[in-house]
Amino acid sequence: MLVFYCALSTCSNFKGYYVIRFDAVIHFAGLKAVGESVSKPLLYHDNNIVGTITLLEVMAAHGCKNLVFSSSATVYGWPKKVPCTEEFPLSAVNPYGRTKLFIEEICRDLRNSDSQWKIILLRYFNPVGAHPSGLIGEDPRGTPNNLMPFVQQVAVGRRQALTVFGKDYSTKDGTGVRDYIHVVDLADGHIAALKKLSDPKIGCDVYNLGTGKGTSVLEMVTAFEKASGKKIPLQIAGRRPGDAEVVYASIKKAETELKWKAKYGIEEMCKDQWNWASKNPFGYGSLESKK
Amino acid sequence: MLVFYCALSTCSNFKGYYVIRFDAVIHFAGLKAVGESVSKPLLYHDNNIVGTITLLEVMAAHGCKNLVFSSSATVYGWPKKVPCTEEFPLSAVNPYGRTKLFIEEICRDLRNSDSQWKIILLRYFNPVGAHPSGLIGEDPRGTPNNLMPFVQQVAVGRRQALTVFGKDYSTKDGTGVRDYIHVVDLADGHIAALKKLSDPKIGCDVYNLGTGKGTSVLEMVTAFEKASGKKIPLQIAGRRPGDAEVVYASIKKAETELKWKAKYGIEEMCKDQWNWASKNPFGYGSLESKK
């Protein structure tokens, strides 16, 4: 689960052993299902917070003080306005959100105590899509918590219909609006952050990773229908408690300082998601059965 | 460090072994020096937060879901008014405070996920004094962070003078005002909380443990001089960044619901502190040298 992205690592021969020194860590590891975090908060606090504190201690012990951490737009809570800038007040509205918020605070404390630390917190908006190869994609266990894995399972016939939570929001079509970002763009954002760590001005800094565009649930479904040629039957349900109406990112800071900007729109996101889904209707289980 | 107060514990003979079942845990364990938390935040987040998450997991694994936790008035941050009621907005102004605040939030998440948990968070104000026997008292390593251990070390000749941080606050004599509580009263508050856990209305509830009275630094010093017969030389310094002006507790909730109220005033606090200090001028090291 813990990914050590070994950037610029140096290799030296030390008493016959090769010693690999990590220069930076990209820490993506974390549980991320909001509903599960409500029913199993200790699991989330242990995995996410304890895991991060342990990682930071190991990094400190080995003199590696460069970190890129996957935070989330969830730390904006229910934002009072959009687009969300990095300066918005922070709050958590569920245990999952609290793990992200607490880790951000722990990182800020750490940097305040020791200026050798260089930490970039990336606040993800809504990652969707898949690698264009169709070999890497999302494969959630159980009922998907997020829109696109659910849509994908309807498209391949694993589920009857997509449940849309709330059609009475004051948005263009009544459904919730989010900032979807292609996973390949997201990955590129991490490379940009990694490069930024060498900037002497970096302390513990925060960047949104989003497209800056709001897309409604229905717009996303329409785009997926177009990409896949499949009809997605809908089932309209009430609002989900705790869901915000409209959330999308201000991308100015990332654009200016990371020199990074999302390249892909919802068409590419849906095309690549469908490529993955149609090749692997049962996710990684499909790959297994091909062997 | 971790105290399992084994209240109402039951003992049963299981396959030749005696099995002790813990019915409740009073969790006092935690690092508490604000300054140290600023310079060593990972130490604080690890010891306090990771320690608590581990304890909660062990408790859950053994079916013991009754907890009394030592929180702190620090979670009121810089309160906008006094007395502080339990409903005040919460915030943290240093890493130590964040550990207390995060643990409170984790406890609330836990109770929300499982109604078998009964948790009482006790928000300590400023504990001082010692056990009247003179056998148990505070013995901080290095420079004391709190007023009374410092005063005590001046009285026994271990330090030249007491540094008073700020004499220009808008208080009766210009010095900071706090709510000092005798440690014996504090201990009694825990017994009251433990009894309260059997109340079916308890979920994750919070009580202040204070006297409800604000005492200035100079008033406290005068009371100690009277109790000890020693003159405490003062050195006036500037305000310490981050120190609040006046903080004292609203004690209504604890009085009404826990049926607990502090019995001792600053005279008894200073008398017992001096009894401990004069018998053990070098803390527990004094006891060692008597052997």
Coordinates of C-alpha atoms in Angstrom, one line a residue:
Chain A
M1 CA 0.0 0.0 0.0
L2 CA 2.8 2.4 0.9
V3 CA 4.4 3.7 -2.3
F4 CA 8.0 5.0 -2.1
Y5 CA 8.5 6.8 -5.3
C6 CA 12.2 6.6 -5.5
A7 CA 13.0 9.8 -7.3
L8 CA 16.6 10.7 -7.9
S9 CA 17.6 7.9 -5.6
T10 CA 21.3 7.4 -5.2
C11 CA 22.9 4.0 -5.0
S12 CA 26.2 3.4 -3.2
N13 CA 28.2 0.4 -2.4
F14 CA 28.6 0.2 1.4
K15 CA 30.6 -2.6 2.8
G16 CA 29.5 -4.9 0.0
Y17 CA 25.9 -4.0 0.3
Y18 CA 24.1 -1.7 -2.1
V19 CA 22.4 1.1 -0.1
I20 CA 19.5 2.8 -1.7
R21 CA 18.8 6.2 -0.4
F22 CA 15.3 7.6 -0.9
D23 CA 15.2 11.3 -1.6
A24 CA 11.5 11.7 -1.5
V25 CA 8.4 9.8 -0.7
I26 CA 5.0 10.1 -2.4
H27 CA 2.5 8.9 0.2
F28 CA -0.7 7.7 -1.5
A29 CA -1.6 5.1 1.1
G30 CA -5.0 5.5 2.7
L31 CA -8.5 4.1 3.1
K32 CA -11.0 6.4 1.3
A33 CA -14.6 5.2 1.6
V34 CA -16.6 7.8 3.5
G35 CA -19.4 5.4 4.5
E36 CA -17.0 2.8 5.8
S37 CA -15.1 5.4 7.8
V38 CA -18.4 6.2 9.6
S39 CA -18.9 2.6 10.6
K40 CA -15.3 1.7 11.2
P41 CA -13.6 4.9 12.4
L42 CA -10.8 3.2 14.3
L43 CA -9.8 1.3 11.1
Y44 CA -9.5 4.7 9.3
H45 CA -7.7 6.5 12.1
D46 CA -5.3 3.6 12.5
N47 CA -4.6 3.0 8.9
N48 CA -4.4 6.6 7.7
I49 CA -3.1 8.5 10.7
V50 CA -1.0 5.9 12.5
G51 CA 0.4 4.8 9.1
T52 CA 1.4 8.4 8.3
I53 CA 3.0 9.1 11.7
T54 CA 5.0 5.9 11.3
L55 CA 6.1 6.8 7.8
L56 CA 7.2 10.3 8.9
E57 CA 9.2 8.8 11.8
V58 CA 10.9 6.3 9.4
M59 CA 11.6 9.1 7.0
A60 CA 13.1 11.3 9.8
A61 CA 15.2 8.4 11.0
H62 CA 16.7 7.9 7.6
G63 CA 17.1 11.6 6.9
C64 CA 14.6 11.7 4.0
K65 CA 12.5 14.8 4.6
N66 CA 10.8 15.3 1.3
L67 CA 7.2 14.3 1.1
V68 CA 4.3 14.6 -1.3
F69 CA 1.0 13.6 0.4
S70 CA -2.4 12.7 -1.1
S71 CA -4.8 14.9 0.8
S72 CA -8.3 15.6 -0.5
A73 CA -10.8 18.4 -1.2
T74 CA -12.8 16.8 1.7
V75 CA -10.8 19.1 4.0
Y76 CA -12.9 22.0 2.7
G77 CA -15.9 20.4 4.3
W78 CA -19.0 21.9 2.8
P79 CA -17.5 24.9 1.1
K80 CA -19.5 28.1 1.4
K81 CA -18.5 29.2 -2.1
V82 CA -16.7 27.9 -5.2
P83 CA -14.1 27.6 -6.6
C84 CA -12.3 26.3 -3.5
T85 CA -9.0 28.1 -3.1
E86 CA -6.2 26.6 -0.9
E87 CA -6.8 29.4 1.6
F88 CA -10.4 28.3 2.4
P89 CA -11.1 27.4 6.1
L90 CA -10.7 23.7 6.8
S91 CA -13.1 21.3 8.4
A92 CA -14.0 17.6 8.4
V93 CA -17.5 16.3 8.0
N94 CA -16.8 12.5 8.5
P95 CA -14.0 10.3 10.0
Y96 CA -12.3 9.9 6.6
G97 CA -12.2 13.6 6.2
R98 CA -10.8 13.9 9.7
T99 CA -7.9 11.6 8.9
K100 CA -6.9 13.8 5.9
L101 CA -7.3 17.0 8.0
F102 CA -5.4 15.6 11.0
I103 CA -2.5 14.4 8.7
E104 CA -2.3 17.9 7.1
E105 CA -2.1 19.4 10.6
I106 CA 0.6 16.9 11.7
C107 CA 2.6 17.8 8.5
R108 CA 2.4 21.5 9.3
D109 CA 3.5 20.9 12.9
L110 CA 6.4 18.8 11.6
R111 CA 7.6 21.5 9.2
N112 CA 7.3 24.2 11.8
S113 CA 9.6 22.2 14.1
D114 CA 12.2 21.5 11.5
S115 CA 12.8 23.5 8.4
Q116 CA 14.6 20.7 6.6
W117 CA 11.2 19.1 5.9
K118 CA 9.7 20.0 2.6
I119 CA 6.1 18.8 2.3
I120 CA 3.5 19.2 -0.5
L121 CA -0.1 18.4 0.3
L122 CA -2.1 17.7 -2.8
R123 CA -5.8 18.1 -2.4
Y124 CA -7.4 15.8 -4.9
F125 CA -10.8 16.6 -6.3
N126 CA -12.6 13.7 -8.0
P127 CA -10.2 11.3 -9.7
V128 CA -11.8 9.2 -12.5
G129 CA -10.8 7.5 -15.7
A130 CA -8.1 4.9 -16.1
H131 CA -4.8 4.4 -17.8
P132 CA -5.2 4.6 -21.6
S133 CA -3.6 1.2 -22.0
G134 CA -6.7 -0.4 -20.3
L135 CA -4.4 -2.3 -18.0
I136 CA -4.7 -0.1 -14.9
G137 CA -8.0 1.0 -13.5
E138 CA -10.2 1.3 -10.4
D139 CA -11.7 -2.0 -9.1
P140 CA -13.5 -1.3 -5.9
R141 CA -14.7 -4.2 -3.7
G142 CA -18.4 -4.2 -2.8
T143 CA -20.8 -1.4 -3.8
P144 CA -18.8 1.4 -5.3
N145 CA -18.9 4.6 -3.3
N146 CA -18.1 6.9 -6.2
L147 CA -20.0 7.8 -9.3
M148 CA -17.8 6.5 -12.1
P149 CA -17.0 3.0 -10.8
F150 CA -20.8 2.6 -10.3
V151 CA -21.6 3.8 -13.8
Q152 CA -19.0 1.4 -15.2
Q153 CA -20.5 -1.6 -13.4
V154 CA -23.9 -0.6 -14.8
A155 CA -22.4 -0.4 -18.3
V156 CA -20.9 -3.9 -18.1
G157 CA -24.2 -5.3 -16.8
R158 CA -23.0 -5.9 -13.2
R159 CA -25.7 -3.5 -11.8
Q160 CA -29.2 -2.7 -13.0
A161 CA -29.2 1.1 -12.7
L162 CA -27.3 4.0 -11.3
T163 CA -28.7 5.6 -8.2
V164 CA -28.5 9.4 -8.4
F165 CA -28.6 10.9 -4.9
G166 CA -30.6 14.1 -5.2
K167 CA -32.1 15.8 -8.2
D168 CA -33.3 18.9 -6.4
Y169 CA -30.1 20.7 -5.9
S170 CA -30.0 24.3 -7.2
T171 CA -27.6 23.3 -10.0
K172 CA -28.1 23.4 -13.8
D173 CA -29.9 20.0 -13.8
G174 CA -30.6 19.5 -10.1
T175 CA -27.8 17.0 -9.6
G176 CA -24.6 17.5 -7.6
V177 CA -21.6 19.2 -9.3
R178 CA -18.1 18.0 -8.8
D179 CA -14.6 18.6 -10.3
Y180 CA -13.6 15.3 -12.0
I181 CA -10.0 14.9 -12.9
H182 CA -8.4 12.2 -15.1
V183 CA -6.1 9.9 -13.1
V184 CA -3.3 10.5 -15.7
D185 CA -3.5 14.2 -15.0
L186 CA -3.5 13.5 -11.3
A187 CA -0.3 11.4 -11.7
D188 CA 1.3 14.2 -13.6
G189 CA 0.4 16.5 -10.8
H190 CA 2.5 14.4 -8.5
I191 CA 5.5 14.6 -10.8
A192 CA 5.1 18.3 -10.8
A193 CA 4.9 18.4 -7.0
L194 CA 8.0 16.2 -6.8
K195 CA 10.0 18.6 -8.9
K196 CA 8.7 21.5 -6.8
L197 CA 10.2 20.0 -3.7
S198 CA 13.6 21.3 -4.8
D199 CA 12.3 24.9 -4.7
P200 CA 13.9 26.5 -1.6
K201 CA 10.7 28.4 -0.9
I202 CA 8.7 25.2 -0.2
G203 CA 7.8 24.6 3.4
C204 CA 4.6 22.7 4.0
D205 CA 2.6 23.9 1.0
V206 CA -0.8 22.9 -0.4
Y207 CA -2.1 22.6 -4.0
N208 CA -5.5 21.7 -5.4
L209 CA -5.4 19.0 -8.1
G210 CA -8.6 19.6 -10.1
T211 CA -9.6 20.9 -13.5
G212 CA -11.4 24.0 -12.1
K213 CA -14.6 22.9 -14.0
G214 CA -17.8 21.7 -12.3
T215 CA -19.6 18.8 -14.0
S216 CA -23.0 17.5 -12.9
V217 CA -23.8 13.9 -12.3
L218 CA -26.1 13.9 -15.4
E219 CA -23.5 15.5 -17.6
M220 CA -21.0 12.9 -16.6
V221 CA -23.5 10.1 -17.3
T222 CA -24.3 11.5 -20.7
A223 CA -20.5 11.7 -21.5
F224 CA -20.1 8.1 -20.5
E225 CA -23.1 7.0 -22.5
K226 CA -21.5 8.7 -25.5
A227 CA -18.1 7.1 -25.0
S228 CA -19.4 3.6 -24.3
G229 CA -22.5 3.5 -26.5
K230 CA -24.3 2.0 -23.5
K231 CA -27.5 3.4 -22.0
I232 CA -27.2 3.9 -18.2
P233 CA -30.6 3.5 -16.6
L234 CA -31.1 6.0 -13.7
Q235 CA -32.8 5.6 -10.4
I236 CA -33.4 8.9 -8.6
A237 CA -33.0 8.8 -4.8
G238 CA -33.0 11.5 -2.1
R239 CA -30.0 13.5 -1.3
R240 CA -27.3 11.7 0.7
P241 CA -26.8 13.3 4.1
G242 CA -23.5 15.1 4.1
D243 CA -23.2 15.6 0.4
A244 CA -22.3 19.1 -0.7
E245 CA -24.1 20.7 -3.6
V246 CA -21.3 22.1 -5.7
V247 CA -17.6 21.6 -5.3
Y248 CA -14.8 22.5 -7.7
A249 CA -11.3 23.7 -7.4
S250 CA -9.5 26.9 -8.0
I251 CA -6.5 25.8 -10.0
K252 CA -4.6 29.0 -10.2
K253 CA -2.0 28.1 -7.5
A254 CA -1.1 24.8 -9.1
E255 CA -0.9 26.4 -12.5
T256 CA 1.3 29.2 -11.4
E257 CA 3.5 27.5 -8.9
L258 CA 3.6 23.8 -10.0
K259 CA 3.4 24.8 -13.7
W260 CA 0.9 22.0 -14.0
K261 CA -2.6 21.9 -15.5
A262 CA -5.1 19.1 -16.2
K263 CA -5.0 18.2 -19.9
Y264 CA -8.0 16.0 -20.2
G265 CA -11.7 16.7 -20.2
I266 CA -14.7 14.5 -19.3
E267 CA -14.7 12.9 -22.8
E268 CA -11.2 11.4 -22.3
M269 CA -12.0 10.4 -18.8
C270 CA -15.1 8.5 -20.0
K271 CA -13.3 7.0 -23.0
D272 CA -10.5 5.6 -20.8
Q273 CA -12.8 4.5 -18.1
W274 CA -14.8 2.6 -20.7
N275 CA -11.7 1.1 -22.3
W276 CA -10.6 -0.3 -18.9
A277 CA -14.2 -1.4 -18.0
S278 CA -14.9 -3.1 -21.4
K279 CA -11.6 -4.9 -21.3
N280 CA -11.9 -5.9 -17.7
P281 CA -15.6 -6.0 -16.8
F282 CA -14.7 -7.7 -13.5
G283 CA -11.7 -5.5 -12.8
Y284 CA -8.5 -7.3 -11.9
G285 CA -10.5 -10.5 -11.5
S286 CA -10.9 -10.4 -15.3
L287 CA -7.2 -10.4 -15.8
E288 CA -6.9 -13.4 -13.6
S289 CA -9.4 -15.4 -15.6
K290 CA -7.6 -14.5 -18.8
K291 CA -4.4 -16.3 -17.6
Chain B
M1 CA 2.4 5.2 31.6
L2 CA -1.0 3.7 30.7
V3 CA -3.2 3.3 33.7
F4 CA -5.9 0.7 33.6
Y5 CA -8.0 1.6 36.6
C6 CA -9.6 -1.8 37.1
A7 CA -12.9 -0.7 38.5
L8 CA -15.5 -3.4 39.3
S9 CA -13.2 -5.9 37.6
T10 CA -14.4 -9.5 37.7
C11 CA -12.1 -12.4 38.2
S12 CA -13.0 -15.9 36.9
N13 CA -11.1 -19.1 36.8
F14 CA -10.7 -20.1 33.1
K15 CA -8.9 -23.5 32.4
G16 CA -6.8 -23.0 35.5
Y17 CA -5.9 -19.4 34.6
Y18 CA -7.4 -16.4 36.4
V19 CA -8.8 -14.1 33.8
I20 CA -9.2 -10.5 34.8
R21 CA -11.8 -8.6 32.9
F22 CA -11.4 -4.9 32.8
D23 CA -14.7 -3.0 32.9
A24 CA -13.4 0.4 32.3
V25 CA -10.2 2.3 31.5
I26 CA -9.0 5.6 32.8
H27 CA -6.6 6.8 30.2
F28 CA -4.2 9.4 31.7
A29 CA -1.2 8.7 29.6
G30 CA 0.1 11.5 27.5
L31 CA 3.0 13.9 27.0
K32 CA 2.0 17.4 28.1
A33 CA 4.7 20.1 27.6
V34 CA 3.5 22.7 25.1
G35 CA 7.0 23.9 24.3
E36 CA 8.3 20.4 23.7
S37 CA 5.4 19.6 21.5
V38 CA 6.3 22.5 19.2
S39 CA 9.9 21.2 18.9
K40 CA 9.1 17.5 18.8
P41 CA 5.6 17.2 17.2
L42 CA 6.0 13.6 16.0
L43 CA 6.9 12.5 19.5
Y44 CA 3.6 14.0 20.7
H45 CA 1.4 12.8 17.8
D46 CA 2.9 9.3 18.2
N47 CA 2.8 9.0 22.0
N48 CA -0.6 10.7 22.5
I49 CA -2.6 9.8 19.3
V50 CA -1.1 6.5 18.2
G51 CA -1.1 5.4 21.9
T52 CA -4.7 6.2 22.2
I53 CA -5.8 4.6 19.0
T54 CA -3.9 1.4 20.0
L55 CA -5.5 1.5 23.4
L56 CA -9.0 1.9 21.9
E57 CA -8.3 -1.1 19.6
V58 CA -7.2 -3.2 22.4
M59 CA -10.2 -2.2 24.5
A60 CA -12.5 -3.1 21.5
A61 CA -10.8 -6.4 21.0
H62 CA -11.5 -7.3 24.6
G63 CA -15.0 -6.0 24.7
C64 CA -14.2 -3.2 27.2
K65 CA -15.9 -0.1 25.9
N66 CA -15.9 2.2 28.9
L67 CA -13.4 5.0 28.9
V68 CA -12.5 8.0 30.9
F69 CA -10.0 10.2 29.0
S70 CA -7.8 13.0 30.3
S71 CA -8.5 15.8 27.9
S72 CA -7.6 19.4 28.6
A73 CA -9.0 23.0 28.6
T74 CA -6.4 23.5 25.8
V75 CA -9.1 22.4 23.4
Y76 CA -10.8 25.8 24.0
G77 CA -7.8 27.4 22.3
W78 CA -7.9 31.1 23.2
P79 CA -11.4 31.4 24.5
K80 CA -13.3 34.5 23.5
K81 CA -15.0 34.7 26.9
V82 CA -15.1 33.1 30.3
P83 CA -16.2 30.9 32.0
C84 CA -15.6 28.2 29.4
T85 CA -18.6 26.0 28.9
E86 CA -18.3 22.5 27.4
E87 CA -20.2 23.9 24.3
F88 CA -17.5 26.4 23.4
P89 CA -16.0 26.1 19.9
L90 CA -12.9 23.9 19.9
S91 CA -9.5 24.7 18.4
A92 CA -5.9 23.8 18.9
V93 CA -3.1 26.4 19.2
N94 CA -0.1 24.1 19.4
P95 CA 0.8 20.4 18.7
Y96 CA 0.1 19.3 22.2
G97 CA -3.4 20.9 22.0
R98 CA -3.9 19.2 18.6
T99 CA -3.3 15.8 20.2
K100 CA -6.0 16.4 22.7
L101 CA -8.4 17.8 20.2
F102 CA -7.8 14.9 17.7
I103 CA -8.3 12.3 20.4
E104 CA -11.5 13.9 21.4
E105 CA -12.7 13.8 17.8
I106 CA -11.6 10.1 17.4
C107 CA -13.6 9.3 20.5
R108 CA -16.7 11.0 19.1
D109 CA -16.3 9.1 15.8
L110 CA -16.0 5.8 17.7
R111 CA -19.1 6.4 19.8
N112 CA -21.0 7.4 16.7
S113 CA -20.1 4.1 15.1
D114 CA -21.0 1.9 18.1
S115 CA -23.4 2.8 20.8
Q116 CA -21.8 0.3 23.2
W117 CA -19.0 2.7 23.8
K118 CA -19.4 5.0 26.8
I119 CA -16.8 7.7 26.9
I120 CA -16.2 10.6 29.2
L121 CA -13.8 13.3 28.2
L122 CA -12.5 15.3 31.2
R123 CA -11.2 18.7 30.3
Y124 CA -8.6 19.5 33.0
F125 CA -7.9 23.1 33.8
N126 CA -4.7 23.7 35.8
P127 CA -3.9 20.8 38.2
V128 CA -1.6 21.8 41.1
G129 CA -0.9 20.7 44.6
A130 CA 0.1 17.2 45.8
H131 CA -1.2 14.3 47.8
P132 CA -1.6 15.5 51.5
S133 CA 0.7 12.6 52.6
G134 CA 3.6 14.4 50.9
L135 CA 4.5 11.1 49.2
I136 CA 3.1 11.8 45.8
G137 CA 3.7 15.0 43.8
E138 CA 4.9 16.5 40.6
D139 CA 8.5 16.1 39.6
P140 CA 9.2 17.5 36.2
R141 CA 12.4 16.9 34.4
G142 CA 14.3 20.0 33.1
T143 CA 12.8 23.5 33.4
P144 CA 9.2 23.3 34.6
N145 CA 6.6 24.4 32.1
N146 CA 4.0 25.2 34.7
L147 CA 3.8 27.8 37.4
M148 CA 3.6 25.8 40.6
P149 CA 6.5 23.3 40.0
F150 CA 8.6 26.4 39.2
V151 CA 7.5 28.2 42.3
Q152 CA 8.3 25.1 44.3
Q153 CA 11.8 24.8 42.9
V154 CA 12.4 28.5 43.8
A155 CA 11.1 27.9 47.3
V156 CA 13.5 25.0 47.9
G157 CA 16.5 27.0 46.5
R158 CA 16.8 25.1 43.2
R159 CA 16.1 28.2 41.2
Q160 CA 16.8 31.9 41.9
A161 CA 13.5 33.5 40.9
L162 CA 10.2 32.9 39.3
T163 CA 9.8 34.3 35.8
V164 CA 6.4 35.9 35.3
F165 CA 5.4 36.0 31.7
G166 CA 3.5 39.2 31.1
K167 CA 2.4 41.8 33.7
D168 CA 0.4 44.0 31.3
Y169 CA -2.7 41.8 30.8
S170 CA -6.0 43.5 31.5
T171 CA -6.5 41.5 34.7
K172 CA -6.7 42.5 38.3
D173 CA -2.9 42.7 38.7
G174 CA -1.8 42.4 35.1
T175 CA -0.8 38.8 35.3
G176 CA -2.5 35.8 33.6
V177 CA -5.5 34.3 35.2
R178 CA -6.1 30.5 35.4
D179 CA -8.3 28.0 37.0
Y180 CA -6.1 26.0 39.4
I181 CA -7.5 22.7 40.7
H182 CA -6.1 20.5 43.5
V183 CA -4.9 17.1 42.2
V184 CA -7.0 15.4 44.8
D185 CA -10.1 17.1 43.6
L186 CA -9.1 16.1 40.1
A187 CA -8.7 12.5 41.1
D188 CA -12.2 12.6 42.7
G189 CA -13.5 13.9 39.5
H190 CA -12.3 10.7 37.8
I191 CA -14.1 8.5 40.3
A192 CA -17.3 10.6 39.7
A193 CA -16.8 10.1 35.9
L194 CA -16.3 6.4 36.3
K195 CA -19.5 6.1 38.2
K196 CA -21.3 8.2 35.6
L197 CA -20.3 5.7 32.9
S198 CA -23.1 3.4 34.2
D199 CA -25.7 6.1 33.3
P200 CA -27.5 4.8 30.1
K201 CA -27.6 8.4 28.8
I202 CA -23.8 8.6 28.5
G203 CA -22.5 8.5 24.9
C204 CA -19.4 10.5 24.4
D205 CA -19.7 13.2 26.9
V206 CA -17.5 16.0 28.0
Y207 CA -17.0 17.6 31.5
N208 CA -14.8 20.4 32.7
L209 CA -12.7 19.7 35.8
G210 CA -12.0 23.1 37.3
T211 CA -13.0 25.2 40.3
G212 CA -14.8 27.8 38.3
K213 CA -12.5 30.4 40.0
G214 CA -9.9 32.5 38.2
T215 CA -6.6 33.1 40.1
S216 CA -3.8 35.4 38.9
V217 CA -0.2 34.4 39.0
L218 CA 0.6 36.9 41.7
E219 CA -2.3 35.7 43.8
M220 CA -1.0 32.2 43.5
V221 CA 2.5 33.2 44.5
T222 CA 1.2 35.1 47.5
A223 CA -0.8 32.1 48.6
F224 CA 2.3 29.9 48.3
E225 CA 4.5 32.4 50.2
K226 CA 2.0 32.3 53.0
A227 CA 1.8 28.5 53.0
S228 CA 5.6 28.0 52.9
G229 CA 6.9 31.0 54.8
K230 CA 9.3 31.5 51.9
K231 CA 9.8 34.6 49.8
I232 CA 9.5 33.9 46.1
P233 CA 11.6 36.5 44.1
L234 CA 10.0 37.5 40.8
Q235 CA 11.5 38.3 37.5
I236 CA 9.0 40.0 35.2
A237 CA 9.3 39.0 31.5
G238 CA 7.3 39.7 28.4
R239 CA 4.1 37.8 27.5
R240 CA 4.7 34.2 26.2
P241 CA 3.4 34.0 22.6
G242 CA 0.3 31.9 22.6
D243 CA -0.7 32.4 26.2
A244 CA -4.3 33.3 26.8
E245 CA -5.2 36.2 29.2
V246 CA -7.9 34.7 31.3
V247 CA -9.2 31.1 31.3
Y248 CA -11.5 29.5 33.8
A249 CA -14.1 26.8 33.8
S250 CA -17.8 26.7 33.9
I251 CA -18.4 24.0 36.5
K252 CA -22.2 23.7 36.2
K253 CA -22.3 20.6 34.0
A254 CA -19.9 18.6 36.2
E255 CA -21.7 19.7 39.3
T256 CA -25.2 18.8 38.0
E257 CA -24.4 15.7 36.1
L258 CA -21.3 14.2 37.8
K259 CA -22.4 15.4 41.3
W260 CA -18.8 16.4 41.7
K261 CA -17.4 19.7 42.8
A262 CA -13.8 20.8 43.8
K263 CA -13.5 21.0 47.6
Y264 CA -10.1 22.7 47.9
G265 CA -9.0 26.3 47.4
I266 CA -5.6 27.8 46.6
E267 CA -4.6 27.7 50.3
E268 CA -4.9 23.8 50.4
M269 CA -3.2 23.6 47.0
C270 CA -0.2 25.6 48.2
K271 CA -0.1 23.9 51.6
D272 CA 0.0 20.4 50.0
Q273 CA 2.4 21.5 47.3
W274 CA 4.8 22.9 50.0
N275 CA 4.4 19.7 52.1
W276 CA 5.6 17.6 49.1
A277 CA 8.3 20.1 48.1
S278 CA 9.8 20.6 51.6
K279 CA 9.8 16.8 52.2
N280 CA 11.2 16.1 48.7
P281 CA 13.1 19.1 47.5
F282 CA 14.5 17.0 44.7
G283 CA 11.3 15.2 43.9
Y284 CA 11.5 11.4 43.7
G285 CA 15.3 11.7 43.7
S286 CA 14.9 12.8 47.3
L287 CA 13.1 9.6 48.2
E288 CA 15.9 7.6 46.5
S289 CA 18.6 9.2 48.6
K290 CA 16.6 8.5 51.8
K291 CA 16.8 4.8 51.2

